[in-house]
């Protein structure tokens, strides 16, 4: 667009100048210089005015439009894979504009290694801690993983956010960035399929004739909303209209409990993303657990790079 205007204006002034050169031949040198200057200044002024007008009328480039903010709540915890997981997720999020990444660690204090990793990635973030209550840590049964972290994230949003959308993104999952652009504009709650969940291979709302008629998941477990954490998003305004909404410390029922706490919510109000749930844009990937790195032999490797690398290893 801009290039086109440059060319046509340039050609126009060229013709003008050429036409006047012939006339100038019969005039005195002084007069012709004056005329040249006048034409030059006039053309420049007209060009500048037209260009200003063009700029003022031009719609914002897509990247300049202020989109509703996305708040991505990511629970994380200390383990050998932690920095690798955060790095992979972080660089996915780096493709998404107007996003605040709330990284919340299940710990009593922050870890500078995590802070450095987040700084290096360069996605706007807040790094907070929210330890799992002791009574759940001690249990031999299933633990409510990431729940205090996510509730801390909700608390942050109630205090700091007014608009936009929140999404719980576990640090180990896989996300196609198009889902972020789709969830940005929802009014209350949206859902979509998540791959690699249970024996069905996918957990998804069931849609018939454009309507939500049920849920497909290898484990229903009496849940009203048998969906995976990676398969729904909630608008911040809607969350704030539900001051008591939070996630229960109930293994297996975290999503269900949280979504129920958003009541009243009509099924017809649940927006269906990812091509009306015909596509898979998020996956519940799981990483192989790595044994903690063995201790470095400090005598043998004294004054080598290994002393530096060793400081980058996250040991439980
Ligand atoms: C599945 C679901 O995808 C989770 O959303 C759900 O919270 C979890 O089950 C559950 O019901 O307990 P899964 O892959 O089995 O997830 O669990 P993890 O990926 O190990 O943990 C979920 C999130 O919590 C991760 O972001 C992880 O970093 C975090 N987490 C895990 C903690 O903060 N503390 C822990 O002790 C364990
Ligand atoms: Mn996981």
Short mmCIF file of C-alpha atoms in Angstrom, two decimals, residues 58-69 96-99 181 184-185:
data_model
loop_
_atom_site.label_atom_id
_atom_site.label_comp_id
_atom_site.label_asym_id
_atom_site.label_seq_id
_atom_site.Cartn_x
_atom_site.Cartn_y
_atom_site.Cartn_z
CA UNK A 58 -4.62 3.63 7.49
CA UNK A 59 -6.18 1.02 9.78
CA UNK A 60 -3.92 -0.24 12.59
CA UNK A 61 -1.61 -3.01 11.60
CA UNK A 62 -2.84 -6.26 13.17
CA UNK A 63 -0.04 -6.26 15.73
CA UNK A 64 -0.89 -2.72 16.91
CA UNK A 65 -4.52 -3.49 17.76
CA UNK A 66 -4.85 -3.94 21.48
CA UNK A 67 -6.30 -7.40 21.95
CA UNK A 68 -7.93 -8.58 25.20
CA UNK A 69 -5.19 -9.81 27.55
CA UNK A 96 1.31 -14.80 21.57
CA UNK A 97 0.78 -11.04 22.09
CA UNK A 98 -0.70 -9.29 25.13
CA UNK A 99 -0.15 -12.21 27.44
CA UNK A 181 -6.25 -16.39 19.70
CA UNK A 184 -9.12 -14.41 23.79
CA UNK A 185 -12.63 -13.32 22.79
#
